[in-house]
CSV table of C-alpha atoms and ligand atoms in Angstrom, one decimal:
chain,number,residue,atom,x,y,z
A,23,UNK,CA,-20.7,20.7,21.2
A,24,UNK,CA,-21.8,17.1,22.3
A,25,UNK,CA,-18.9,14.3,21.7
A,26,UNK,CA,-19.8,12.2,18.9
A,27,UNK,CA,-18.0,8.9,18.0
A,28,UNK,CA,-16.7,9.3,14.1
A,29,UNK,CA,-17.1,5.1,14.0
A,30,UNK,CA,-20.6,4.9,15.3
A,31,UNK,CA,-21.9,4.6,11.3
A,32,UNK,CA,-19.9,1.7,10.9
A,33,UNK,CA,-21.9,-0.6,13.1
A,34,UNK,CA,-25.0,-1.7,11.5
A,35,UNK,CA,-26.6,-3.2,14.8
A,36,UNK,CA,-25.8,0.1,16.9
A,37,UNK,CA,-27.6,1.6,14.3
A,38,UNK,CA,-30.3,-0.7,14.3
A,39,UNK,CA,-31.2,-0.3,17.7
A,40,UNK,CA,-30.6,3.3,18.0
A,41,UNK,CA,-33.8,3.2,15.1
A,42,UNK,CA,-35.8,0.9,18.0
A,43,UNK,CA,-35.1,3.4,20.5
A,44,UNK,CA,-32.6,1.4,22.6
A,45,UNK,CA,-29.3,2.8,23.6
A,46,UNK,CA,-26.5,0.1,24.2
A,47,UNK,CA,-24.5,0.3,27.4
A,48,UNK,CA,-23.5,-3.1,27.6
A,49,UNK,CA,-20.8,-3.5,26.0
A,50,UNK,CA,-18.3,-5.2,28.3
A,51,UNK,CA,-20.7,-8.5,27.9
A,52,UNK,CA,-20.2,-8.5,23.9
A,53,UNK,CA,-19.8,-5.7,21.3
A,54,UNK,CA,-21.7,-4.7,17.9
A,55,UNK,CA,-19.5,-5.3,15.0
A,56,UNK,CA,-18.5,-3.5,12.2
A,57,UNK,CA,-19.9,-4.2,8.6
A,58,UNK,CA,-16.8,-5.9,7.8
A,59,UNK,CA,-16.9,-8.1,10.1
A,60,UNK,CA,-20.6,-8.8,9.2
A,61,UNK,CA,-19.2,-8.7,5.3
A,62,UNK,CA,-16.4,-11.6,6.1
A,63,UNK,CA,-18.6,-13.8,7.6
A,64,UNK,CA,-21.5,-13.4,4.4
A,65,UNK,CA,-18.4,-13.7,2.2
A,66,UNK,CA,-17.2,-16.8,3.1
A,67,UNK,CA,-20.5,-18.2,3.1
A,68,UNK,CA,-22.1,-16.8,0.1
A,69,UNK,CA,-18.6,-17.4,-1.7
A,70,UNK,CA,-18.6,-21.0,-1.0
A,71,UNK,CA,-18.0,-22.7,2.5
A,72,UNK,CA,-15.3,-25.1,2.6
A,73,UNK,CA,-13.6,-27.3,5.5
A,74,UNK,CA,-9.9,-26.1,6.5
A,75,UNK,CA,-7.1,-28.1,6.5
A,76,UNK,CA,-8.3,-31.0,4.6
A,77,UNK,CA,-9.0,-29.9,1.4
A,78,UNK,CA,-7.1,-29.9,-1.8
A,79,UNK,CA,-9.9,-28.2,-3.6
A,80,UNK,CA,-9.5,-24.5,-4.7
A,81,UNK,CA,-12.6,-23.8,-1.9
A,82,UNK,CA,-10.8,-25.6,1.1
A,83,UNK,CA,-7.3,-23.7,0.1
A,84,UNK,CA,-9.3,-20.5,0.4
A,85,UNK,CA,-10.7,-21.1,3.4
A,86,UNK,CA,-7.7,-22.6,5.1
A,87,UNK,CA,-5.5,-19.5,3.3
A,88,UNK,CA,-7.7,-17.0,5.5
A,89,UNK,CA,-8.6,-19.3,8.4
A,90,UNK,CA,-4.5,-18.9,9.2
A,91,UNK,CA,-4.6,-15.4,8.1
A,92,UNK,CA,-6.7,-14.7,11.3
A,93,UNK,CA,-3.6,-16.5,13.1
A,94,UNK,CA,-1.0,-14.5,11.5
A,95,UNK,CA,-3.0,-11.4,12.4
A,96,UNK,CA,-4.0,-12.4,16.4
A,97,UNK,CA,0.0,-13.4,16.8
A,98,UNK,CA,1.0,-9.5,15.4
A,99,UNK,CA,-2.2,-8.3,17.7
A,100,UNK,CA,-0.4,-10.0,20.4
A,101,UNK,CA,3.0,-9.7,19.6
A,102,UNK,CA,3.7,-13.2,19.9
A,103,UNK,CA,6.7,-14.9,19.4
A,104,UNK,CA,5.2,-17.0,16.9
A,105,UNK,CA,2.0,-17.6,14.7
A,106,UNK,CA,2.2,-20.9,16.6
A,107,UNK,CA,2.0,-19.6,19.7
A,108,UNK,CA,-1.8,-19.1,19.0
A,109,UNK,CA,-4.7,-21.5,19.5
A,110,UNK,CA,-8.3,-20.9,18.4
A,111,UNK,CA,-11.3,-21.9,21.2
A,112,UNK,CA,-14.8,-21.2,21.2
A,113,UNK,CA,-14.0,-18.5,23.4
A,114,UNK,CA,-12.1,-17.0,26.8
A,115,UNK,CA,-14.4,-19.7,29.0
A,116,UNK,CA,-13.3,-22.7,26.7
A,117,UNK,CA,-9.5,-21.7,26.9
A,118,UNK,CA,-9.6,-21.1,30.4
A,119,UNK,CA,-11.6,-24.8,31.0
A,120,UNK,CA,-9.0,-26.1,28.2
A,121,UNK,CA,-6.1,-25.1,30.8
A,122,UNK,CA,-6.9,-26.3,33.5
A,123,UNK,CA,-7.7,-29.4,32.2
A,124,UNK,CA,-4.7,-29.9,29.9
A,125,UNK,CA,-2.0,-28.6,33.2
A,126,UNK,CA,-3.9,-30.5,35.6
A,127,UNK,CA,-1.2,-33.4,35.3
A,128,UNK,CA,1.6,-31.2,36.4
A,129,UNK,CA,-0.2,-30.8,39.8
A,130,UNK,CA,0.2,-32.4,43.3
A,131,UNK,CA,-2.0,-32.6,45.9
A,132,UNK,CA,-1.2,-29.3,48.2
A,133,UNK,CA,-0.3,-27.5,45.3
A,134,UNK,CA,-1.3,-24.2,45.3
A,135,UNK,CA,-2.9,-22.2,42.3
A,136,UNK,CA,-3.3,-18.1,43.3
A,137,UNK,CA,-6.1,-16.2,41.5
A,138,UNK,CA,-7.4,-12.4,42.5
A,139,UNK,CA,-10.7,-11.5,44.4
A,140,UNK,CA,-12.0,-9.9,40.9
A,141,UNK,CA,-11.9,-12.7,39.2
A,142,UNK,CA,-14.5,-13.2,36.8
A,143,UNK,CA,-16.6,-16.7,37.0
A,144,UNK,CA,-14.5,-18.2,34.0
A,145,UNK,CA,-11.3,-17.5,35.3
A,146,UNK,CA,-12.2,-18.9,39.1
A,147,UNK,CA,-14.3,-21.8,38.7
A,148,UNK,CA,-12.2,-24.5,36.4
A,149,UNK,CA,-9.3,-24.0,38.8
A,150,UNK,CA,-11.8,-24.5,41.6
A,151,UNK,CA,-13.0,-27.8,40.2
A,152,UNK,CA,-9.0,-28.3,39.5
A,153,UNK,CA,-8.2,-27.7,43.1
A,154,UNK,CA,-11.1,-30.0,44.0
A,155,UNK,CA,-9.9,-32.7,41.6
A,156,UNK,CA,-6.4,-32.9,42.8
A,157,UNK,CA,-6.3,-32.0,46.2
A,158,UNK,CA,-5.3,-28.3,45.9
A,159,UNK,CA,-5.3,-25.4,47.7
A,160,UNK,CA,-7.1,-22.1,45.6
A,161,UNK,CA,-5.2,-18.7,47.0
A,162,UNK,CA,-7.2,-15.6,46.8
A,163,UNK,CA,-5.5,-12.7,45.9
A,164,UNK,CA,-7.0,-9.4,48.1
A,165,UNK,CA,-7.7,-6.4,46.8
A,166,UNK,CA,-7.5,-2.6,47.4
A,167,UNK,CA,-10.2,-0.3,48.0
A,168,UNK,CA,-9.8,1.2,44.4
A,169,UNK,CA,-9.6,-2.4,43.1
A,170,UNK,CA,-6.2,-3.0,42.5
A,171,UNK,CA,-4.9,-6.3,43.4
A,172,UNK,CA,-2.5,-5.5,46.7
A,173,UNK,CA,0.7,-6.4,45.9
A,174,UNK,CA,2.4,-5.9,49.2
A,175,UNK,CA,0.0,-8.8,50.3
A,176,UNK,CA,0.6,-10.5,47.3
A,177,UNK,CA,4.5,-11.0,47.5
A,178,UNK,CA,3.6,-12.9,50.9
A,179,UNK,CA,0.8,-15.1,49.4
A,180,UNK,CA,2.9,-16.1,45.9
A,181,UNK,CA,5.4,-18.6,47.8
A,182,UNK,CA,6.8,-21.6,47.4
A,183,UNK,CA,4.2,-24.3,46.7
A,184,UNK,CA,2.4,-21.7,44.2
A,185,UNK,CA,2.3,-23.7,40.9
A,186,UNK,CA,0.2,-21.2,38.8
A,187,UNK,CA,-1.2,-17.7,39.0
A,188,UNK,CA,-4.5,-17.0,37.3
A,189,UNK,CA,-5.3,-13.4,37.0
A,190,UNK,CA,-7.4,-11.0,35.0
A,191,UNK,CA,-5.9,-7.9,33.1
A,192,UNK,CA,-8.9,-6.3,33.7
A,193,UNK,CA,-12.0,-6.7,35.7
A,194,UNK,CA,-15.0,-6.6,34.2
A,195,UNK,CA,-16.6,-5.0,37.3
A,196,UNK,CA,-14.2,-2.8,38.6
A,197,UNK,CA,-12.0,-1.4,35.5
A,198,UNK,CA,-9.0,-1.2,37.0
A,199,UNK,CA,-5.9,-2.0,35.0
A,200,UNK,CA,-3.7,-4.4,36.9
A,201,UNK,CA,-0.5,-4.1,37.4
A,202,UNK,CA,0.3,-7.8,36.4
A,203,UNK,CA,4.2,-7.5,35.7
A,204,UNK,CA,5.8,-7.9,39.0
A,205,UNK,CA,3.3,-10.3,40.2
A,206,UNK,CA,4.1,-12.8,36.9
A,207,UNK,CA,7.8,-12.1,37.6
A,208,UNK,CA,7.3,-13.5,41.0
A,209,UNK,CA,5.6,-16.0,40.1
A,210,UNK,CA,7.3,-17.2,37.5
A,211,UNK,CA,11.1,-16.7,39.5
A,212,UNK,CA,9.2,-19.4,42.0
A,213,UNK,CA,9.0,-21.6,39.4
A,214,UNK,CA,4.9,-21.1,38.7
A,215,UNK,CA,2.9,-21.1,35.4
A,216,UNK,CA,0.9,-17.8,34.7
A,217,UNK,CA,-2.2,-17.3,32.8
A,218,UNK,CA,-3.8,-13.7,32.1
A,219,UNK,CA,-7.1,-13.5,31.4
A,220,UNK,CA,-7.5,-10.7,28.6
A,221,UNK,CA,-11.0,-10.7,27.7
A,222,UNK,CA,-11.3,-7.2,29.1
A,223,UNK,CA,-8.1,-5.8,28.4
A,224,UNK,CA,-7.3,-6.4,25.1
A,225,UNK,CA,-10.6,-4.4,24.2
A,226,UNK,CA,-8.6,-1.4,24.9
A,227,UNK,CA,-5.8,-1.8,22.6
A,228,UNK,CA,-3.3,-4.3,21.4
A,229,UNK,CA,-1.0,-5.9,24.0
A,230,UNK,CA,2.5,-7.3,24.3
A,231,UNK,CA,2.9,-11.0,25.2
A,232,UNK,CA,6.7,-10.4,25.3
A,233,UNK,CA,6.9,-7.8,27.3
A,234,UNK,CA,3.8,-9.4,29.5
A,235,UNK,CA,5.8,-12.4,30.4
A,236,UNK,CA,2.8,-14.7,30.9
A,237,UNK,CA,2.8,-18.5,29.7
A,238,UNK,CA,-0.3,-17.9,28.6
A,239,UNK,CA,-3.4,-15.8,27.7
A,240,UNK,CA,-6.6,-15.9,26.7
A,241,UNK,CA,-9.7,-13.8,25.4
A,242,UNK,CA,-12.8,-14.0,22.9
A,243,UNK,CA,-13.6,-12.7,19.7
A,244,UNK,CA,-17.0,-10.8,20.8
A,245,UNK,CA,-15.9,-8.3,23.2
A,246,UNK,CA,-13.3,-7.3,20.3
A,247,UNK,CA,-16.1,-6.2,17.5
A,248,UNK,CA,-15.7,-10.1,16.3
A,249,UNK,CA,-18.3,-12.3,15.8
A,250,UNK,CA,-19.3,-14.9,18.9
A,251,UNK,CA,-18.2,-18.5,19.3
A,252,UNK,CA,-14.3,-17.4,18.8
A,253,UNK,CA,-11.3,-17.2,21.0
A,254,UNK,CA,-7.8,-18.2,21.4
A,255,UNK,CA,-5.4,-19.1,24.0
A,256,UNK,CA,-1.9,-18.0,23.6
A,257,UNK,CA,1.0,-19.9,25.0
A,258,UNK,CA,4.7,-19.3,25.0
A,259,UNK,CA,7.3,-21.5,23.3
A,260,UNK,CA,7.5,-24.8,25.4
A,261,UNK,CA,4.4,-24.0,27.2
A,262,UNK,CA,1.7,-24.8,24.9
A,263,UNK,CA,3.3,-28.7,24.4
A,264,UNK,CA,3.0,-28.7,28.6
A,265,UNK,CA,-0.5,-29.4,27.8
A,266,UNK,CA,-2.4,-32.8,27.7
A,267,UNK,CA,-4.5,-32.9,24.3
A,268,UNK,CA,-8.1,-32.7,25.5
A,269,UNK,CA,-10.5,-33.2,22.7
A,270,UNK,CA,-9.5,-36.3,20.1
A,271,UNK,CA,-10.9,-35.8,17.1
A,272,UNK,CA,-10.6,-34.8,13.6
A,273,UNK,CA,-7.2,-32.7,12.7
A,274,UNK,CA,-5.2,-33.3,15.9
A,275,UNK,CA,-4.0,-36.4,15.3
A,276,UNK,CA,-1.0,-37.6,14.0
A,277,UNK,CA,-1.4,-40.9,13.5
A,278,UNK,CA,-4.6,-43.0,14.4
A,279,UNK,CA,-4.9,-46.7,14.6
A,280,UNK,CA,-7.8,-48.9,16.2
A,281,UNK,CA,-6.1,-49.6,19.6
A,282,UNK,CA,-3.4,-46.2,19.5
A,283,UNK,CA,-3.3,-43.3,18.0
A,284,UNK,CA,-0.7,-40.2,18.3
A,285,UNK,CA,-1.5,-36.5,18.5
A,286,UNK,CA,0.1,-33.4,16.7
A,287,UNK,CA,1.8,-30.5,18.4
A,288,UNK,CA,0.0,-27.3,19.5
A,289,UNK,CA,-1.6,-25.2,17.9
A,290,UNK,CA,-3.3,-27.7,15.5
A,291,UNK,CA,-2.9,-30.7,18.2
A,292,UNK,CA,-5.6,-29.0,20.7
A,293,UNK,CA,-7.7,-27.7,17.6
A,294,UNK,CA,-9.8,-31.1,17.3
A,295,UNK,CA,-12.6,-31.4,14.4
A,296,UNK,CA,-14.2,-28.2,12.9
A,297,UNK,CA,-13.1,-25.0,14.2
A,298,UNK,CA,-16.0,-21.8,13.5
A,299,UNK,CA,-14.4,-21.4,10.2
A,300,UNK,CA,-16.3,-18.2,9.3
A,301,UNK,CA,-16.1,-17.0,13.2
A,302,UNK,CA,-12.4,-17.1,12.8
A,303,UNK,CA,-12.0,-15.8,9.0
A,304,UNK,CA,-14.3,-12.7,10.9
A,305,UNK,CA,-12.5,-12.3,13.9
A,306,UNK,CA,-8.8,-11.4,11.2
A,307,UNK,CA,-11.4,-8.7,10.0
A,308,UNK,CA,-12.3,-7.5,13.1
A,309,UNK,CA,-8.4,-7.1,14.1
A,310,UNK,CA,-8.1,-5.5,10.7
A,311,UNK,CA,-11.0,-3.0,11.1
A,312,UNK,CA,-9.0,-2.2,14.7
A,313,UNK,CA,-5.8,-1.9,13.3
A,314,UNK,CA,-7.1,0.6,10.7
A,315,UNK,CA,-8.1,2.8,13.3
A,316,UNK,CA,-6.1,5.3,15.3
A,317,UNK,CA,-5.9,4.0,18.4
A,318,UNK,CA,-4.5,6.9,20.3
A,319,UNK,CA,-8.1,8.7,18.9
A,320,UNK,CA,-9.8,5.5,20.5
A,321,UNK,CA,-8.4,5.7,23.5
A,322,UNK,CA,-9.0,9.7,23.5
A,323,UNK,CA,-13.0,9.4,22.8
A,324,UNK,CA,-13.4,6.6,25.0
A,325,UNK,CA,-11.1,8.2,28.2
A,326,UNK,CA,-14.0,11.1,27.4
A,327,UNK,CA,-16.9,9.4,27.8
A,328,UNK,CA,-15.6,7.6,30.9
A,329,UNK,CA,-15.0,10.9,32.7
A,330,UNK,CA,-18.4,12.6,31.3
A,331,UNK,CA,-19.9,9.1,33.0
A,332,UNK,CA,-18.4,9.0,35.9
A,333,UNK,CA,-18.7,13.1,36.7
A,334,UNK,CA,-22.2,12.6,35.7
A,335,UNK,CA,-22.4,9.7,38.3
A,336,UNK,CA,-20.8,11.6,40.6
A,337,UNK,CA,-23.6,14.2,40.9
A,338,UNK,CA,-26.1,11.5,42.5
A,339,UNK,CA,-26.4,11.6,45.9
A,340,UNK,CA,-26.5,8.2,47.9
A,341,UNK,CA,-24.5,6.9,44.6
A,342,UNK,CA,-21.7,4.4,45.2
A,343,UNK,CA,-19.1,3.5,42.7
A,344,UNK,CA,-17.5,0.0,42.7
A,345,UNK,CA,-13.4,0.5,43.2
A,346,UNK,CA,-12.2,3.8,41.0
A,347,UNK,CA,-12.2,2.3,36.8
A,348,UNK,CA,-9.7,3.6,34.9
A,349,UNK,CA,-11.7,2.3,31.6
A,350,UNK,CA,-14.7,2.4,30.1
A,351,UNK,CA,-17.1,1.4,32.5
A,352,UNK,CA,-18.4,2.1,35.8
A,353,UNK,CA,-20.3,-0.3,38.4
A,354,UNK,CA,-22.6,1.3,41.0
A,355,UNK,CA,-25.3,1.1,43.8
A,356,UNK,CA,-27.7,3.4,44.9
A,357,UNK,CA,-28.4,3.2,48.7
A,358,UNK,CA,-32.0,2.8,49.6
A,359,UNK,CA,-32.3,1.4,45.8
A,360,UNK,CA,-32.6,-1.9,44.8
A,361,UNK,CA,-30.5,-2.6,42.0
A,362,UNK,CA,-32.9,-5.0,40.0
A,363,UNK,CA,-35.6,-2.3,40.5
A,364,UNK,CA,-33.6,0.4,39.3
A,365,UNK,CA,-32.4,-1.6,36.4
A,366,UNK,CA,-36.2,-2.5,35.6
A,367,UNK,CA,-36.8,0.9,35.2
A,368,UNK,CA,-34.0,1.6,32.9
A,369,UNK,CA,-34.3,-0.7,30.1
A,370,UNK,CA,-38.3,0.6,30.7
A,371,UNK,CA,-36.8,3.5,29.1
A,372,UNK,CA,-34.6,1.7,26.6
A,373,UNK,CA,-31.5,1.9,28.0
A,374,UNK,CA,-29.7,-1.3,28.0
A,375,UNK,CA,-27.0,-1.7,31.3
A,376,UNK,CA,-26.4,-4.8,32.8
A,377,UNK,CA,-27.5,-5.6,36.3
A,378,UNK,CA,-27.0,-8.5,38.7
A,379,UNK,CA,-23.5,-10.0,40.1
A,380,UNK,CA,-21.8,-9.4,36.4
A,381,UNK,CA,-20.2,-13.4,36.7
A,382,UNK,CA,-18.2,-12.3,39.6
A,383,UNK,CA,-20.9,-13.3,42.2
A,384,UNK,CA,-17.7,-14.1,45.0
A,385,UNK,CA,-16.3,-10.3,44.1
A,386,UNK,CA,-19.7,-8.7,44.7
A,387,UNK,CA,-19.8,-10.0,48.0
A,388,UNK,CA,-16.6,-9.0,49.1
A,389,UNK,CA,-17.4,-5.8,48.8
A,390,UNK,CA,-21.1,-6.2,50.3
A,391,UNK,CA,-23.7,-6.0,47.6
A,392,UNK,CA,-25.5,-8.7,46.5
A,393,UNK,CA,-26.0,-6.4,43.0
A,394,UNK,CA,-24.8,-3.5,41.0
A,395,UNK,CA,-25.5,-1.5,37.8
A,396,UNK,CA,-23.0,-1.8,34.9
A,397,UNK,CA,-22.9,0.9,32.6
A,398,UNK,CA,-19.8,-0.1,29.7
A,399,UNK,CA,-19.3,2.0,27.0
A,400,UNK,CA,-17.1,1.1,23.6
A,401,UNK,CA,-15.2,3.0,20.8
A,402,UNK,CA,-19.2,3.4,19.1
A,403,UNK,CA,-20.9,5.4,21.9
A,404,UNK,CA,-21.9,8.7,21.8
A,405,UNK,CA,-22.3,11.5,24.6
A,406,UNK,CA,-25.5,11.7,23.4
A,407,UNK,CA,-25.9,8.1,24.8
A,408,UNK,CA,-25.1,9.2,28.5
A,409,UNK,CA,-27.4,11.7,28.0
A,410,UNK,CA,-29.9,9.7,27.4
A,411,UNK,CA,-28.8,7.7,30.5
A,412,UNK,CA,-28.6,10.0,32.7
A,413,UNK,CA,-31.8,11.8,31.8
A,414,UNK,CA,-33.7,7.7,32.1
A,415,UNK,CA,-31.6,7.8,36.0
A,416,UNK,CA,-33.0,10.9,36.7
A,417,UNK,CA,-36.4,9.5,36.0
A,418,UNK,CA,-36.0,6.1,38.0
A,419,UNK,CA,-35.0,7.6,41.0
A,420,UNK,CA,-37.5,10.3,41.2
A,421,UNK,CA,-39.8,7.1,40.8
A,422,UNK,CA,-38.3,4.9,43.4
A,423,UNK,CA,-37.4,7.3,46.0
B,717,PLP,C1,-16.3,-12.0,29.4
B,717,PLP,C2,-15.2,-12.4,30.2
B,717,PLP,C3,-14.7,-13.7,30.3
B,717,PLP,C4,-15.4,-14.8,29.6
B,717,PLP,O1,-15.4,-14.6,28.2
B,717,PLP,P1,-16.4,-15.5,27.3
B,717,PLP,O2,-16.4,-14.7,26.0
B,717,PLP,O3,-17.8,-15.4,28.0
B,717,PLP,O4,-16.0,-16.8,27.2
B,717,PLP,C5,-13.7,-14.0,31.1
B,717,PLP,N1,-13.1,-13.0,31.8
B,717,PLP,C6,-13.5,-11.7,31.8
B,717,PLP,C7,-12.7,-10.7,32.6
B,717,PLP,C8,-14.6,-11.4,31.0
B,717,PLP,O5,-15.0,-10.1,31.0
């Protein structure tokens, strides 16, 4: 009996492409969403679109009503302290570009900020320009051959003029889980600000910011089965109002005058003009079409797939895995094979994997490949989808070798 996924009907766009012959293996870049996600976004619209937070009307109430319902829901997602803990972005890029911009005050030339080798782009490159702005020094984090961040190196590197640790959950090439609560303990004891990027992790089930310990995290809506151009940034009490407001505007401000003006408090202070209204209203639909599901049978169907993908992998000669993932996703090389050739030939045969440097060009060259295949699979996927993978693989390399 093949394993089939008992949510697969509820995506309309899997389903759509599985009718175009294409089978989607890309789901660490963005997700296909459920029909009620796609539902909430037609029913706001088609019920009568209306700003937030202005309006007195019954249509602005409404909108504003389940505009903050999404915040209600992403602070119980999240286990946050408080609903205000929670600020909408455009995305895990924006809230990562809205830190650094809104800490860099707090900074002093030879200041150090410690990030990992596996960082992806958006969590390395605004403290980069941050480091080049203010004179600081950008720590590098090495890793282990599986892909775990080494923590024995790690307590030697976190010292004394760290002032923030920026590290991923979850790397979106490698798939290993990491181990972040002894390194933000350190960090913080030192007296250092620490910021998790989520955007992979919380894919694979709700998370703890209590029990996490971080000042702040961040992650998108589209990775999560919610519609694009939506994320948040979380903060703890007291750390959220340690940032500069960054976009003046409509909404954050307090009171506004020709020559002055003063700002609201976080969330709503660094929430300037328009937020995706609908993006948002989806995104509460997408937790809620999450939390109706059993995640323990989530986390069962997708720890299947991994290991049917990665014993299938396994069977390739001259086949070389990126670190060991835990999760859903596996990164790979072929010796003799170039990667863009081989991923040609794939989506040839309607299979849709990612292929290049995966934004993590500095990562990919640390561990000597200038390219690798990403297969990612989701809660939707079917065996019948690695089948099909492995049966288009089986193809490409007869053809290239
Ligand atoms: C996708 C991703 C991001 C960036 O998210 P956007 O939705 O593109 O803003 C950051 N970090 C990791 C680990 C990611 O996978």
């Amino acid at each position: 009996m093949t394993l089939i996924s008992p949510w697969r009907a509820d995506f309309p766009g899997l389903l759509a492409l599985d009718r175009e012959g294409q089978t989607y293996l890309d789901s660490a870049a963005t997700a296909q969403k459920p029909q009620t996600v796609l539902d909430a976004l037609l029913a706001y619209y088609a019920g009568g679109a209306a700003n937030v937070h202005r309006a007195q009307h019954l249509p602005g109430e409404r909108a504003t009503r389940a505009f903050e319902a999404t915040r209600d829901k992403a602070a119980r997602w999240l286990n946050a302290a408080d609903r205000e803990d929670i600020v909408f972005t455009r995305g895990a890029t924006e809230s990562l570009n809205l830190l650094a911009y809104g800490l860099e005050h707090l900074f002093a030339a030879g200041d150090e900020i410690v990030v990992s080798a596996a960082e992806h782009h958006a969590n390395l490159l605004p403290w980069q320009q941050l480091a080049a702005r203010r004179s600081l020094k950008l720590v590098v984090l090495p890793l282990t051959p599986q892909g775990d961040i080494d923590l024995q190196q790690a307590t030697t590197l976190i010292g004394p003029r760290t002032r923030l640790l920026a590290v991923s959950q979850l790397s979106n090439v490698l798939g290993r889980r990491q181990a972040l609560h002894t390194l933000i303990q350190q960090a913080r004891d030192g007296g250092a600000l620490t910021v998790v990027d989520g955007a992979q992790a919380i894919v694979h089930g709700r998370q703890d910011m209590q029990a996490l310990g971080c000042d702040f995290y961040v992650c998108s809506s589209h990775k999560l089965y919610g519609p694009d151009g939506v994320g948040l940034l979380y903060g703890r009490r007291g750390a959220l109002q340690r940032l500069q407001h960054w976009q003046f505007g409509g909404e954050m401000v307090q009171q506004a005058g020709y020559l002055a003006s003063t700002f609201r408090d976080a969330p709503l202070g660094l929430e300037a003009g328009t937020p995706p209204v609908a993006g948002v209203i989806a995104f509460g639909a997408a937790l809620d079409y999450l939390g109706s599901l059993d995640a323990q049978a989530i986390g069962n169907h997708e720890a299947a797939l991994h290991r049917m993908l990665l014993a299938g992998l396994h069977g390739y000669a001259g086949l070389r895995l990126l670190g060991e993932p835990e999760t859903a996703l596996a990164c790979f090389t072929v010796d003799g094979v170039h990667s863009g050739d081989l991923a040609h030939l794939l989506t040839e045969q309607g299979i849709a994997v990612r292929v290049g440097h995966h934004c993590a060009m500095p990562l990919l060259q640390r561990l000597g490949v200038n390219g690798a295949i990403r297969v990612s699979l989701a809660l939707y996927n079917d065996e019948s989808d690695l089948q099909r993978f492995f049966a288009a693989l089986d193809k490409a390399l007869e053809l290239l070798r």
